Structure formats: structure tokens, C-alpha cells
Amino acid sequence: MSEEISVLIIEDESEWYESISMNLQDFGYIVAGIASTFEDAVNSLNNCEYDIVLLDINLNKRNSGIEIGKLISAHYRKPYIFITSVSDKNILKEAVLAGPSAYLGKPVSPVSLIATIQSAINNFQNHIVAHGKVEDDYSFFFVKSGNKYKRIAWKEVVCIRSEKKYTCLLY
């Protein structure tokens, strides 16, 4: 299993998903898949292995990204980030209520994208720990290594040892 973070991109405009995909790969992330319609998105959510989702609100001239965000929150329990150019106040309120880990406006700088992904993963992991939500679908966790998070599967952990204020993890 890869230690790198896998990202599912749900975006209907090729120039945006190509740019985001290149930025992710430049920073060592794996692009798990790209979906451009509501139907493709649901299929990818069910069939791709991913850690986080980058999600456009306005897919194919509809705000179906908000519905996908609600699905991710309720059924997939993964962090997701809205990346959009939508600026309508009512749509933004609805998007916030969907429960994204973060919200980025287009165009997104590569540094903002990567920092937001890392923060979203950290906040998602802290939320799981704080609320004691260790369930079957949390078969992995994230650890910070340098300035980046890595994905570790629990089944790969051989030993965890406390060393004063640090934890040693053998996997």
C-alpha cells in the first residue's frame, strides 16, 4: 500500500482538472481518479481508493457538487475540499452547510492547494480522534513526516513505542 495521499478530483472543466492534477503530482500526491459528471463522481467515490476529494460545486452547469459533498459527509466519511469559482451568496451558504473540510476559490495557487489538503487531512484525523470514531472504514491513519502527511494502514503497523514526547512507529 502506498504511503502517499491519494486524491480524487471531481471537476468538469478539463483545464482545471489538468492543472490541479499536475500540481498534485508535482508535490508527490497520487491522483486516484478524475470525474466530470455527477454519475461519474458517484462511480468514482464507490470504486476508487482515495484519501481526500477535491470537488467543484458547479458540475455541468448545476450545483450538483453540493449534493456530492453531502454524500461524502454522510456515507463515505472522507475529507473533501470545494474548489470553485461560484460566488453566489446563497450557494456559498448551502456549500458551507454540506460540511466541507475547506473551501478554495479558483484559480488556486499550488501552495494554497497543498497547504489546504494537509490541513484538511490533519483536521479530519483530529476530528476522528476527538470524537472516538474509530470504525471499520478507518483502516488507516495519517502521520506527519517532515512537512507532509503520509497515509499508514493499521494492518501494516508492527510496533508503536512511546519515547517521551515522541512516538516511534514501525511499519
PDB file of N, CA and C in Angstrom, residues 17 29 43 81 84 107 116 118 134 139 152 162 171:
ATOM      1  N   TYR A  17      -9.003  20.505 -14.094  1.00  0.00           N
ATOM      2  CA  TYR A  17      -8.556  19.226 -13.540  1.00  0.00           C
ATOM      3  C   TYR A  17      -7.164  18.853 -14.026  1.00  0.00           C
ATOM      4  N   TYR A  29       1.638  13.765  -4.649  1.00  0.00           N
ATOM      5  CA  TYR A  29       0.344  13.146  -4.396  1.00  0.00           C
ATOM      6  C   TYR A  29      -0.025  12.221  -5.552  1.00  0.00           C
ATOM      7  N   ASN A  43     -19.724   6.976  -9.156  1.00  0.00           N
ATOM      8  CA  ASN A  43     -18.994   5.760  -9.532  1.00  0.00           C
ATOM      9  C   ASN A  43     -17.566   5.790  -8.981  1.00  0.00           C
ATOM     10  N   ILE A  81     -12.730  18.982  -0.180  1.00  0.00           N
ATOM     11  CA  ILE A  81     -12.496  20.416  -0.304  1.00  0.00           C
ATOM     12  C   ILE A  81     -13.252  20.909  -1.532  1.00  0.00           C
ATOM     13  N   THR A  84     -13.904  26.061  -6.311  1.00  0.00           N
ATOM     14  CA  THR A  84     -14.930  26.569  -7.215  1.00  0.00           C
ATOM     15  C   THR A  84     -14.769  28.055  -7.492  1.00  0.00           C
ATOM     16  N   PRO A 107      -8.865  30.965  -9.360  1.00  0.00           N
ATOM     17  CA  PRO A 107      -7.811  29.961  -9.525  1.00  0.00           C
ATOM     18  C   PRO A 107      -7.092  29.708  -8.196  1.00  0.00           C
ATOM     19  N   THR A 116      -3.833  23.466   2.043  1.00  0.00           N
ATOM     20  CA  THR A 116      -5.225  23.199   2.398  1.00  0.00           C
ATOM     21  C   THR A 116      -5.486  21.699   2.496  1.00  0.00           C
ATOM     22  N   GLN A 118      -3.280  19.384   3.294  1.00  0.00           N
ATOM     23  CA  GLN A 118      -2.625  18.919   4.520  1.00  0.00           C
ATOM     24  C   GLN A 118      -3.431  19.321   5.757  1.00  0.00           C
ATOM     25  N   VAL A 134     -13.594   5.500  15.663  1.00  0.00           N
ATOM     26  CA  VAL A 134     -12.758   4.501  15.014  1.00  0.00           C
ATOM     27  C   VAL A 134     -13.677   3.370  14.591  1.00  0.00           C
ATOM     28  N   SER A 139      -9.508   2.208   8.385  1.00  0.00           N
ATOM     29  CA  SER A 139      -8.470   1.190   8.450  1.00  0.00           C
ATOM     30  C   SER A 139      -7.083   1.793   8.255  1.00  0.00           C
ATOM     31  N   ILE A 152      -0.924   5.669   6.512  1.00  0.00           N
ATOM     32  CA  ILE A 152      -0.442   4.394   7.041  1.00  0.00           C
ATOM     33  C   ILE A 152      -1.650   3.496   7.307  1.00  0.00           C
ATOM     34  N   SER A 162       6.272   4.537  22.682  1.00  0.00           N
ATOM     35  CA  SER A 162       6.342   5.897  23.175  1.00  0.00           C
ATOM     36  C   SER A 162       7.762   6.209  23.630  1.00  0.00           C
ATOM     37  N   TYR A 171       6.511   0.205  10.750  1.00  0.00           N
ATOM     38  CA  TYR A 171       5.551  -0.376   9.821  1.00  0.00           C
ATOM     39  C   TYR A 171       6.248  -0.887   8.588  1.00  0.00           C
TER      40      TYR A 171
END
